[in-house]
Coordinates of C-alpha atoms and ligand atoms in Angstrom, one line a residue:
X22 CA -2.2 6.4 3.1
X23 CA -0.4 7.7 0.0
X24 CA -3.0 7.7 -2.7
X25 CA -2.0 7.1 -6.3
X26 CA -3.6 9.4 -8.9
X27 CA -6.9 8.2 -10.4
X28 CA -5.5 8.4 -13.9
X29 CA -3.0 5.7 -13.1
X30 CA -5.7 3.1 -12.4
X31 CA -6.4 0.4 -15.0
X32 CA -10.1 1.3 -15.0
X33 CA -9.3 4.9 -15.9
X34 CA -8.0 3.6 -19.3
X35 CA -11.6 2.4 -20.0
X36 CA -13.6 5.3 -18.5
X37 CA -11.5 8.5 -18.5
X38 CA -10.5 9.2 -22.1
X39 CA -12.6 11.5 -24.3
X40 CA -12.8 9.1 -27.2
X41 CA -15.3 6.8 -29.1
X42 CA -14.5 3.6 -27.2
X43 CA -14.7 5.1 -23.8
X44 CA -18.0 6.7 -24.7
X45 CA -19.2 3.1 -25.2
X46 CA -17.9 1.9 -21.8
X47 CA -19.4 4.9 -20.0
X48 CA -22.8 4.7 -21.8
X49 CA -23.0 1.0 -20.9
X50 CA -22.3 1.5 -17.2
X51 CA -25.1 4.2 -17.3
X52 CA -27.3 1.6 -19.0
X53 CA -27.1 -0.5 -15.9
X54 CA -28.5 2.3 -13.9
X55 CA -25.4 3.6 -12.3
X56 CA -25.0 7.4 -12.2
X57 CA -21.6 9.1 -12.7
X58 CA -21.4 9.7 -9.0
X59 CA -21.6 5.9 -8.4
X60 CA -18.4 5.1 -10.3
X61 CA -16.6 7.9 -12.0
X62 CA -13.2 8.5 -10.5
X63 CA -13.4 5.5 -8.2
X64 CA -11.5 2.2 -8.1
X65 CA -13.4 -0.6 -9.8
X66 CA -13.3 -3.7 -7.6
X67 CA -14.1 -7.2 -9.0
X68 CA -15.7 -9.6 -6.6
X69 CA -14.9 -12.9 -8.2
X70 CA -17.7 -15.2 -6.8
X71 CA -17.6 -18.9 -7.1
X72 CA -21.2 -19.2 -6.0
X73 CA -23.5 -21.5 -7.9
X74 CA -26.5 -23.7 -7.2
X75 CA -24.2 -26.6 -7.6
X76 CA -21.7 -25.7 -4.8
X77 CA -23.1 -26.4 -1.4
X78 CA -20.1 -25.0 0.4
X79 CA -20.6 -21.6 -1.1
X80 CA -24.3 -21.3 -0.8
X81 CA -24.0 -18.3 1.5
X82 CA -22.0 -16.4 -1.1
X83 CA -25.1 -15.0 -2.7
X84 CA -25.6 -13.0 0.6
X85 CA -21.9 -12.4 1.3
X86 CA -21.2 -10.8 -2.0
X87 CA -23.7 -8.0 -0.9
X88 CA -21.7 -7.6 2.3
X89 CA -18.4 -7.2 0.3
X90 CA -20.2 -4.7 -2.0
X91 CA -21.3 -2.7 1.1
X92 CA -17.7 -2.4 2.2
X93 CA -16.5 -1.4 -1.2
X94 CA -19.1 1.3 -1.5
X95 CA -18.4 2.6 2.0
X96 CA -14.8 3.0 1.1
X97 CA -15.5 4.8 -2.1
X98 CA -15.0 2.0 -4.6
X99 CA -17.3 0.6 -7.4
X100 CA -18.0 -3.1 -7.0
X101 CA -18.6 -5.4 -9.9
X102 CA -19.5 -9.1 -9.3
X103 CA -17.9 -11.5 -11.7
X104 CA -19.0 -15.1 -11.4
X105 CA -16.5 -17.9 -11.9
X106 CA -16.7 -21.7 -12.1
X107 CA -17.8 -22.9 -8.6
X108 CA -16.0 -26.3 -8.4
X109 CA -17.9 -28.2 -5.8
X110 CA -15.6 -30.9 -4.5
X111 CA -18.5 -33.3 -3.9
X112 CA -20.4 -32.7 -7.1
X113 CA -17.8 -32.3 -9.9
X114 CA -16.7 -35.4 -11.8
X115 CA -14.2 -36.9 -12.5
X116 CA -12.3 -34.6 -10.2
X117 CA -12.1 -30.8 -9.5
X118 CA -8.3 -31.2 -9.9
X119 CA -9.0 -31.3 -13.6
X120 CA -10.5 -27.8 -13.3
X121 CA -8.3 -26.0 -10.8
X122 CA -6.2 -24.6 -13.6
X123 CA -9.3 -23.8 -15.5
X124 CA -10.5 -21.6 -12.6
X125 CA -7.0 -20.0 -12.4
X126 CA -7.1 -19.2 -16.1
X127 CA -10.7 -17.9 -15.8
X128 CA -9.7 -15.6 -12.9
X129 CA -6.7 -14.2 -14.6
X130 CA -8.5 -13.4 -17.8
X131 CA -11.6 -12.1 -16.0
X132 CA -9.4 -9.6 -14.2
X133 CA -7.3 -8.8 -17.2
X134 CA -10.1 -8.3 -19.8
X135 CA -12.3 -6.0 -17.6
X136 CA -11.7 -2.6 -16.2
X137 CA -10.6 -3.9 -12.8
X138 CA -8.3 -2.3 -10.3
X139 CA -8.5 -4.7 -7.4
X140 CA -10.3 -7.9 -6.5
X141 CA -11.9 -9.8 -3.7
X142 CA -11.8 -13.5 -4.4
X143 CA -14.6 -15.6 -2.8
X144 CA -13.8 -19.3 -2.5
X145 CA -13.1 -22.0 0.0
X146 CA -14.2 -25.4 -1.4
X147 CA -11.0 -27.3 -2.0
X148 CA -9.6 -26.2 -5.4
X149 CA -11.1 -22.8 -5.4
X150 CA -8.5 -21.3 -3.0
X151 CA -5.5 -22.3 -5.2
X152 CA -7.4 -21.7 -8.4
X153 CA -8.5 -18.2 -7.6
X154 CA -5.3 -17.1 -6.0
X155 CA -3.1 -18.6 -8.8
X156 CA -5.0 -16.6 -11.4
X157 CA -4.9 -13.4 -9.4
X158 CA -1.2 -13.8 -8.7
X159 CA -0.5 -14.1 -12.4
X160 CA -2.7 -11.1 -13.1
X161 CA -0.7 -9.1 -10.5
X162 CA -3.3 -6.5 -9.4
X163 CA -4.1 -6.0 -5.6
X164 CA -6.4 -8.7 -4.2
X165 CA -7.8 -10.1 -1.0
X166 CA -8.9 -13.7 -0.6
X167 CA -12.2 -14.1 1.3
X168 CA -12.5 -17.7 2.6
X169 CA -16.0 -19.3 2.8
X170 CA -15.3 -20.6 6.2
X171 CA -16.0 -24.1 7.6
X172 CA -19.5 -25.4 8.2
X173 CA -20.7 -26.3 11.7
X174 CA -19.9 -29.6 13.3
X175 CA -21.8 -32.6 12.1
X176 CA -24.2 -34.2 14.5
X177 CA -25.7 -37.7 14.7
X178 CA -27.3 -39.1 17.8
X179 CA -25.3 -36.8 20.0
X180 CA -22.1 -37.8 18.3
X181 CA -19.9 -35.2 16.5
X182 CA -19.4 -36.1 12.9
X183 CA -16.5 -34.7 10.8
X184 CA -16.7 -34.2 7.0
X185 CA -15.1 -36.9 5.0
X186 CA -13.2 -38.6 7.8
X187 CA -16.3 -40.0 9.5
X188 CA -18.0 -40.8 6.2
X189 CA -14.9 -42.9 5.3
X190 CA -14.8 -44.5 8.8
X191 CA -18.5 -45.4 9.0
X192 CA -18.5 -46.6 5.4
X193 CA -15.9 -49.2 6.3
X194 CA -18.0 -50.1 9.3
X195 CA -21.0 -50.6 6.9
X196 CA -18.9 -52.7 4.5
X197 CA -17.7 -54.8 7.4
X198 CA -21.4 -55.4 8.4
X199 CA -21.2 -53.5 11.7
X200 CA -23.5 -50.6 10.7
X201 CA -27.1 -50.8 9.5
X202 CA -28.8 -49.0 6.7
X203 CA -31.0 -46.9 9.0
X204 CA -28.0 -45.5 10.9
X205 CA -26.3 -44.7 7.6
X206 CA -29.3 -42.8 6.3
X207 CA -29.5 -40.8 9.6
X208 CA -25.9 -39.9 9.3
X209 CA -26.4 -38.7 5.8
X210 CA -28.7 -36.0 7.2
X211 CA -26.5 -35.0 10.0
X212 CA -23.0 -34.8 8.6
X213 CA -23.4 -31.5 6.7
X214 CA -25.8 -29.3 8.4
X215 CA -24.9 -25.7 7.5
X216 CA -23.3 -23.8 4.6
X217 CA -19.6 -23.6 4.5
X218 CA -16.7 -25.9 3.6
X219 CA -15.8 -29.3 5.1
X220 CA -15.0 -28.7 8.8
X221 CA -12.3 -31.3 9.3
X222 CA -8.7 -30.3 8.5
X223 CA -9.2 -31.3 4.9
X224 CA -8.0 -29.5 1.9
X225 CA -10.5 -26.7 2.2
X226 CA -9.5 -25.8 5.8
X227 CA -5.9 -26.4 5.0
X228 CA -5.8 -24.1 2.0
X229 CA -7.9 -21.3 3.6
X230 CA -5.4 -21.4 6.5
X231 CA -2.5 -21.4 4.2
X232 CA -3.9 -18.4 2.3
X233 CA -4.1 -16.5 5.6
X234 CA -0.5 -17.5 6.6
X235 CA 0.8 -16.5 3.2
X236 CA -0.8 -13.1 3.8
X237 CA -3.6 -13.2 1.3
X238 CA -6.5 -12.8 3.8
X239 CA -7.3 -10.3 6.5
X240 CA -6.2 -11.6 10.0
X241 CA -8.4 -14.4 11.3
X242 CA -10.5 -14.7 8.2
X243 CA -9.8 -18.4 7.5
X244 CA -11.1 -19.9 10.7
X245 CA -14.5 -18.1 11.0
X246 CA -17.3 -20.6 10.6
X247 CA -19.4 -19.7 7.6
X248 CA -22.6 -19.4 9.7
X249 CA -21.1 -17.0 12.2
X250 CA -22.0 -13.3 12.1
X251 CA -18.2 -12.6 12.2
X252 CA -18.1 -13.9 8.6
X253 CA -20.6 -11.3 7.5
X254 CA -18.5 -8.5 9.1
X255 CA -15.3 -10.0 7.6
X256 CA -16.8 -9.8 4.2
X257 CA -17.5 -6.1 4.5
X258 CA -14.0 -5.6 5.9
X259 CA -12.6 -7.1 2.8
X260 CA -14.6 -4.7 0.7
X261 CA -13.4 -1.7 2.6
X262 CA -9.7 -2.8 2.6
X263 CA -9.4 -3.7 -1.1
X264 CA -10.3 -0.1 -2.0
X265 CA -7.4 1.1 0.2
X266 CA -5.1 -1.5 -1.3
X267 CA -5.8 -0.2 -4.8
X268 CA -5.0 3.4 -3.8
X269 CA -1.8 2.1 -2.1
X270 CA -1.0 0.1 -5.2
X271 CA -0.2 -2.9 -2.9
X272 CA 0.3 -5.5 -5.6
X273 CA 1.4 -9.1 -5.0
X274 CA 4.8 -8.2 -6.5
X275 CA 5.3 -5.5 -3.9
X276 CA 3.9 -7.6 -1.0
X277 CA 5.1 -11.2 -1.5
X278 CA 8.5 -12.7 -1.0
X279 CA 9.6 -16.3 -0.5
X280 CA 9.0 -15.7 3.2
X281 CA 5.3 -15.5 2.7
X282 CA 5.3 -19.0 1.1
X283 CA 7.6 -20.4 3.8
X284 CA 5.0 -19.2 6.3
X285 CA 2.4 -21.1 4.4
X286 CA 4.4 -24.3 4.8
X287 CA 5.0 -23.8 8.5
X288 CA 1.3 -23.1 9.0
X289 CA 0.4 -26.2 7.0
X290 CA 2.6 -28.4 9.2
X291 CA 1.3 -27.0 12.5
X292 CA -2.3 -27.6 11.2
X293 CA -1.6 -31.2 10.4
X294 CA -2.5 -30.3 6.8
X295 CA -4.0 -32.1 3.9
X296 CA -1.5 -33.7 1.6
X297 CA -3.0 -31.6 -1.2
X298 CA -1.3 -28.6 0.3
X299 CA 1.9 -29.7 -1.3
X300 CA 0.6 -29.5 -4.8
X301 CA -1.4 -26.3 -4.4
X302 CA 1.2 -24.3 -2.5
X303 CA 4.0 -25.2 -4.8
X304 CA 1.8 -24.1 -7.7
X305 CA 0.8 -20.8 -6.0
X306 CA 4.4 -20.0 -5.1
X307 CA 5.6 -20.6 -8.7
X308 CA 2.9 -18.3 -10.0
X309 CA 4.2 -15.6 -7.6
X310 CA 7.8 -16.2 -8.7
X311 CA 8.9 -17.5 -5.3
X312 CA 9.0 -21.2 -5.8
X313 CA 9.0 -23.6 -2.9
X314 CA 9.6 -27.3 -3.4
X315 CA 9.0 -30.8 -1.9
X316 CA 12.3 -30.4 0.0
X317 CA 11.0 -27.3 1.8
X318 CA 7.9 -29.2 2.9
X319 CA 10.0 -32.1 4.2
X320 CA 12.4 -29.7 6.0
X321 CA 9.6 -27.8 7.7
X322 CA 7.9 -31.1 8.6
X323 CA 11.0 -32.2 10.5
X324 CA 11.0 -29.1 12.7
X325 CA 7.4 -27.8 13.0
X326 CA 5.2 -29.9 15.3
X327 CA 1.5 -30.6 14.6
X328 CA -0.3 -28.6 17.3
X329 CA -3.9 -28.3 15.9
X330 CA -5.8 -31.1 17.4
X331 CA -8.2 -31.3 14.5
X332 CA -9.4 -34.5 12.7
X333 CA -8.1 -36.4 10.9
X334 CA -4.5 -35.8 12.2
X335 CA -6.0 -35.0 15.6
X336 CA -8.5 -37.2 17.3
X337 CA -11.1 -34.9 18.8
X338 CA -11.9 -31.6 17.4
X339 CA -13.2 -29.8 14.3
X340 CA -12.8 -26.3 12.8
X341 CA -15.6 -24.8 14.8
X342 CA -13.6 -25.8 18.0
X343 CA -10.5 -24.3 16.4
X344 CA -12.2 -21.0 15.9
X345 CA -13.4 -20.9 19.5
X346 CA -9.9 -21.8 20.7
X347 CA -8.5 -18.7 19.1
X348 CA -8.3 -19.7 15.4
X349 CA -5.4 -19.4 13.1
X350 CA -3.8 -16.2 14.6
X351 CA -3.5 -18.0 17.9
X352 CA -2.0 -21.0 16.3
X353 CA 0.5 -18.9 14.3
X354 CA 1.4 -17.0 17.5
X355 CA 2.3 -20.4 19.0
X356 CA 4.7 -21.2 16.1
X357 CA 6.0 -17.7 15.9
X358 CA 9.6 -19.0 16.1
X359 CA 9.1 -20.9 12.9
X360 CA 7.6 -18.0 11.0
X361 CA 9.2 -15.2 8.9
X362 CA 7.4 -12.6 10.9
X363 CA 8.5 -9.7 8.6
X364 CA 6.4 -11.0 5.7
X365 CA 3.7 -8.5 4.6
X366 CA 0.0 -9.2 4.4
X367 CA -3.0 -7.7 2.6
X368 CA -3.8 -5.3 5.5
X369 CA -0.4 -3.7 4.9
X370 CA 1.1 -5.0 8.2
X371 CA 3.4 -7.9 8.7
X372 CA 2.2 -11.3 9.8
X373 CA 4.2 -10.8 13.0
X374 CA 2.2 -7.7 13.8
X375 CA -1.1 -9.3 12.9
X376 CA -0.7 -12.2 15.3
X377 CA 0.9 -10.2 18.2
X378 CA -0.8 -11.2 21.4
X379 CA -3.3 -13.6 19.8
X380 CA -4.4 -15.9 22.6
X381 CA -5.2 -19.6 22.7
X382 CA -8.3 -20.3 24.8
X383 CA -8.2 -24.1 24.8
X384 CA -4.8 -25.8 25.1
X385 CA -6.3 -29.1 24.1
X386 CA -7.5 -27.8 20.7
X387 CA -4.4 -25.8 19.9
X388 CA -1.7 -27.5 21.8
X389 CA 1.4 -25.8 23.3
X390 CA 4.7 -26.7 21.5
X391 CA 5.6 -28.7 24.6
X392 CA 2.6 -31.0 24.1
X393 CA 2.1 -31.4 20.4
X394 CA -0.1 -34.0 18.6
X395 CA 3.0 -35.0 16.7
X396 CA 6.4 -33.7 17.4
X397 CA 7.1 -33.8 13.7
X398 CA 5.6 -35.3 10.6
X399 CA 2.5 -33.6 9.2
X400 CA 4.0 -34.7 5.9
X401 CA 7.0 -36.6 4.7
X402 CA 8.5 -36.8 1.2
X403 CA 10.1 -40.1 0.3
X404 CA 12.3 -40.8 -2.6
X405 CA 13.9 -43.9 -4.2
X406 CA 14.0 -46.0 -7.4
X407 CA 10.2 -46.2 -7.3
X408 CA 9.7 -42.4 -6.9
X409 CA 12.7 -40.5 -8.1
X410 CA 10.7 -37.2 -8.0
X411 CA 9.0 -38.0 -4.7
X412 CA 6.1 -39.6 -3.0
X413 CA 4.2 -37.9 -0.1
X414 CA 2.8 -39.5 3.0
X415 CA 1.0 -38.1 6.1
X416 CA 2.8 -40.0 8.9
X417 CA 0.6 -38.4 11.5
X418 CA -2.5 -40.2 10.0
X419 CA -0.7 -43.5 9.4
X420 CA -0.6 -46.6 11.8
X421 CA 2.9 -46.4 13.4
X422 CA 3.8 -50.0 12.6
X423 CA 3.6 -49.2 8.9
X424 CA 6.1 -46.4 8.9
X425 CA 8.9 -49.0 8.4
X426 CA 7.6 -51.9 6.4
X427 CA 8.4 -54.2 3.5
X428 CA 5.5 -55.9 1.7
X429 CA 4.3 -57.7 -1.4
X430 CA 2.8 -55.4 -4.1
X431 CA -0.7 -56.1 -5.3
X432 CA -1.0 -53.9 -8.4
X433 CA -4.0 -52.4 -10.2
X434 CA -3.9 -50.5 -13.5
X435 CA -7.1 -48.7 -13.0
X436 CA -9.6 -47.8 -10.3
X437 CA -12.6 -49.9 -11.5
X438 CA -10.6 -53.1 -11.3
X439 CA -9.3 -52.2 -7.9
X440 CA -12.8 -51.4 -6.7
X441 CA -14.1 -54.7 -7.9
X442 CA -11.2 -56.7 -6.5
X443 CA -11.4 -55.3 -3.0
X444 CA -14.9 -56.8 -2.7
X445 CA -13.7 -60.3 -3.7
X446 CA -13.9 -62.5 -0.6
X447 CA -11.2 -64.8 -2.2
X448 CA -8.8 -62.0 -3.0
X449 CA -5.2 -63.1 -2.4
X450 CA -4.2 -60.3 0.0
X451 CA -3.0 -59.9 3.6
X452 CA -2.7 -56.8 5.8
X453 CA 1.1 -56.9 5.2
X454 CA 0.7 -56.4 1.4
X455 CA 1.0 -53.0 -0.3
X456 CA -1.9 -52.1 -2.6
X457 CA -0.7 -50.3 -5.7
X458 CA -2.8 -48.2 -8.0
X459 CA -1.3 -46.5 -11.1
X460 CA -2.5 -44.4 -14.1
X461 CA -4.2 -42.2 -11.6
X462 CA -1.8 -39.3 -11.8
X463 CA -2.2 -35.9 -13.5
X464 CA -1.7 -37.1 -17.1
X465 CA -3.2 -40.5 -16.4
X466 CA -6.6 -39.5 -15.0
X467 CA -6.5 -35.8 -14.0
X468 CA -5.2 -36.8 -10.5
X469 CA -8.4 -37.7 -8.7
X470 CA -8.6 -38.3 -4.9
X471 CA -8.4 -42.1 -5.3
X472 CA -5.3 -42.4 -3.1
X473 CA -6.9 -43.8 0.0
X474 CA -7.4 -47.1 -1.7
X475 CA -10.2 -49.1 -0.1
X476 CA -9.0 -51.8 2.3
X477 CA -10.2 -55.1 0.9
X478 CA -13.5 -56.1 2.6
X479 CA -12.0 -59.5 3.5
X480 CA -9.3 -57.7 5.6
X481 CA -11.8 -55.3 7.2
X482 CA -13.8 -58.3 8.5
X483 CA -10.5 -59.6 10.0
X484 CA -10.2 -56.3 11.8
X485 CA -7.4 -54.7 9.7
X486 CA -7.8 -51.0 10.1
X487 CA -4.8 -49.7 8.0
X488 CA -2.4 -51.0 5.4
X489 CA 0.1 -49.4 3.0
X490 CA -1.3 -48.1 -0.2
X491 CA 0.7 -46.5 -3.0
X492 CA -0.5 -44.5 -6.0
X493 CA 0.2 -41.6 -8.3
X494 CA -3.2 -40.2 -7.2
X495 CA -4.1 -37.6 -4.5
X496 CA -6.3 -38.3 -1.6
X497 CA -8.9 -36.1 0.1
X498 CA -7.5 -34.1 3.0
X499 CA -10.2 -35.7 5.1
X500 CA -8.7 -39.1 4.4
X501 CA -6.2 -41.0 6.6
X502 CA -4.1 -44.1 6.7
X503 CA -0.9 -45.4 5.3
X504 CA -1.3 -43.8 1.9
X505 CA 1.7 -43.0 -0.3
X506 CA 0.6 -40.4 -2.8
X507 CA 1.6 -38.3 -5.8
X508 CA 4.2 -40.8 -6.9
X509 CA 6.3 -38.9 -9.4
X510 CA 6.9 -39.3 -12.2
X511 CA 3.5 -40.8 -12.7
X512 CA 2.9 -44.2 -14.4
X513 CA 1.2 -42.6 -17.5
X514 CA 4.4 -40.8 -18.4
X515 CA 6.6 -43.9 -17.8
X516 CA 7.6 -43.4 -14.2
X517 CA 8.8 -46.5 -12.3
X518 CA 5.4 -47.0 -10.8
X519 CA 4.4 -48.2 -14.3
X520 CA 6.9 -51.1 -14.0
X521 CA 5.9 -52.6 -10.7
X522 CA 4.4 -56.1 -10.9
X523 CA 2.2 -58.0 -8.4
X524 CA 4.5 -60.0 -6.2
X525 CA 7.3 -57.5 -6.2
X526 CA 8.5 -56.4 -2.8
X527 CA 8.5 -52.8 -1.8
X528 CA 10.3 -51.3 1.2
X529 CA 9.0 -48.1 2.8
X530 CA 11.1 -46.4 5.4
X531 CA 9.5 -43.1 6.4
X532 CA 12.1 -42.1 9.1
X533 CA 14.8 -42.6 6.4
X534 CA 12.5 -40.9 3.7
X535 CA 13.1 -43.9 1.4
X536 CA 10.9 -46.0 -0.9
X537 CA 12.5 -48.9 -2.8
X538 CA 11.3 -51.5 -5.3
X539 CA 13.3 -54.6 -4.4
X540 CA 14.4 -55.5 -7.9
X541 CA 17.7 -54.8 -9.6
X542 CA 18.5 -52.0 -12.0
X543 CA 18.8 -54.4 -15.0
X544 CA 15.4 -55.9 -14.4
X545 CA 14.0 -52.3 -14.1
X546 CA 15.6 -51.3 -17.4
X547 CA 14.2 -54.4 -19.1
X548 CA 10.7 -53.7 -18.0
X549 CA 11.1 -50.0 -19.0
X550 CA 12.1 -51.0 -22.5
X551 CA 9.0 -53.2 -22.8
X552 CA 6.7 -50.5 -21.5
X553 CA 4.2 -48.7 -23.8
X554 CA 2.3 -45.6 -22.8
X555 CA -1.5 -45.9 -22.2
X556 CA -3.7 -44.1 -24.8
X557 CA -4.6 -40.5 -23.9
X558 CA -7.8 -40.2 -21.8
X559 CA -9.1 -37.2 -23.7
X560 CA -8.9 -36.7 -27.5
X561 CA -10.6 -33.3 -27.7
X562 CA -11.6 -30.3 -25.7
X563 CA -10.3 -29.1 -22.4
X564 CA -9.1 -32.6 -21.3
X565 CA -7.0 -32.8 -24.5
X566 CA -5.3 -29.5 -23.6
X567 CA -4.9 -30.7 -19.9
X568 CA -3.2 -33.9 -21.0
X569 CA -0.6 -32.1 -23.1
X570 CA 0.3 -29.3 -20.8
X571 CA -0.1 -30.6 -17.2
X572 CA 3.1 -30.7 -15.1
X573 CA 3.9 -33.4 -12.6
X574 CA 2.8 -33.3 -8.9
X575 CA 6.2 -32.3 -7.6
X576 CA 5.9 -29.2 -9.8
X577 CA 2.4 -28.3 -8.6
X578 CA 0.4 -29.7 -11.6
X579 CA 0.2 -26.3 -13.2
X580 CA 0.0 -25.9 -17.0
X581 CA 3.4 -25.4 -18.4
X582 CA 2.2 -22.3 -20.4
X583 CA 0.8 -20.6 -17.3
X584 CA 4.0 -20.6 -15.3
X585 CA 5.8 -17.2 -14.9
X586 CA 8.8 -18.5 -16.7
X587 CA 6.8 -19.3 -19.9
X588 CA 7.1 -16.6 -22.6
X589 CA 6.9 -12.9 -22.2
X590 CA 4.4 -11.3 -19.7
X591 CA 0.9 -10.9 -21.1
X592 CA 0.4 -7.3 -22.3
X593 CA -2.4 -5.1 -21.0
X594 CA -5.4 -5.2 -23.4
X595 CA -5.3 -2.5 -26.1
X596 CA -7.7 0.3 -25.9
X597 CA -9.2 -0.6 -29.3
Ligands
FES11 FE1 -16.6 -28.3 -0.4 FE2 -15.4 -30.3 1.1 S1 -17.0 -30.4 -0.4 S2 -14.9 -28.2 1.0

């Protein structure tokens, strides 16, 4: 390892000079009880920790941060824990999506404003992976992402339960009157039974896997269950490695190319990823200056098969099974031919070297390419007069008969009216109709996970299990069904979705990647001229800023002023 001189570290600008301000910095570190031998001349490592009492998925981070510190100390670094907003997917209202960019800003500024040379980022619950990494990419110092890891399988009366997916499934059963209250309460106590993230291939597992494929974690880190002792050892490994990365000056700019992000897409497809991967990976790639687009996702989806048999795209297994079957390195080895194997990773080796020889131990959990779950189609991007900037669907989780379908639109302007209507036994609806929800996009509502619109109770009782549902919202990665999401431009900025009326006919053709509102251009123009924008949702505070600066879904929903192309690079803080 070629070691850069201590004087070139950022932290040396705080601690090394013989001046008044540095006297203050040094005396205050001494105030905390650290002797000079603990920190002088050593890289300072931030451990950005998204632990809080309000995030169930990160409840083990209080212990794990000590393991990261152990590794940092062993390697001759000085660890500092910096807490950041924890963003529990299940606790935060109205949606964590409103705060992903908040976490990104917080991470970037935490790292910039403190004497930090490198960072270990601790996250996992959905938005924390993109939020932390987006901020660190913009800051540009060496970092490693430490994923929280998935929780253990759920269990109820000997049945395996998967986060989200089974909750949705059994809730529909309960609404249809086929599941009693007692069973529902028992399930509540069995579906989440250890620390760690959701253990289906939801957004958390998807984004942790993508982080590894992009090269931002140590090999194998993303699949280790949170409760496994391997996770403790991985935490210490991150601590040891980040100190080396600082001495090597292995910054994101030196490590990442477009190839890293293409690997993220290929991995997402093979995993049968959450639809949220599109928004987050686009945002991350733009922060790194290597933008990928909706077209890239669609192109990879046509050639990379879904081989991870994990719910909800798969029908049987969960992330714990995925780990026992060999985990992400084994899955990536299976799709080696679709990867840019030369792409560098945080351990200083290429992804191709990291996965060399990784074995699959269960061919039903991680399928061979010759026997995929779906030959193509983890995600598809449709365009047309209703979605000029794209709409996303997960064909692998959609009933096959809906992939080519024309139906009558049943339109709702907001979620409360939709929720009320679906319980109406007299609602004028059939399983051939297309439910439409608008004003649920980034500007309209902060883009909550409303996109798996509930199937009307009347239809559930008739045995309807899936129908087409269109919105400018997102959906949980644990959701499933014929849901057309992220319709762009969104209704709240005057996208065509704002112009659909109940009774209009909509054609969806997934194989042809087309979505079309069956009205002529003149009528569309007439409706557009009569359209008025809805009032802003927030008139002060963070929401006000969000509404003015959020980009559309096809651009990753970042704030315009945080993108790399905006303004000049932020200067290093002055010494005084
Ligand atoms: Fe944290 Fe699902 S609630 S990952």
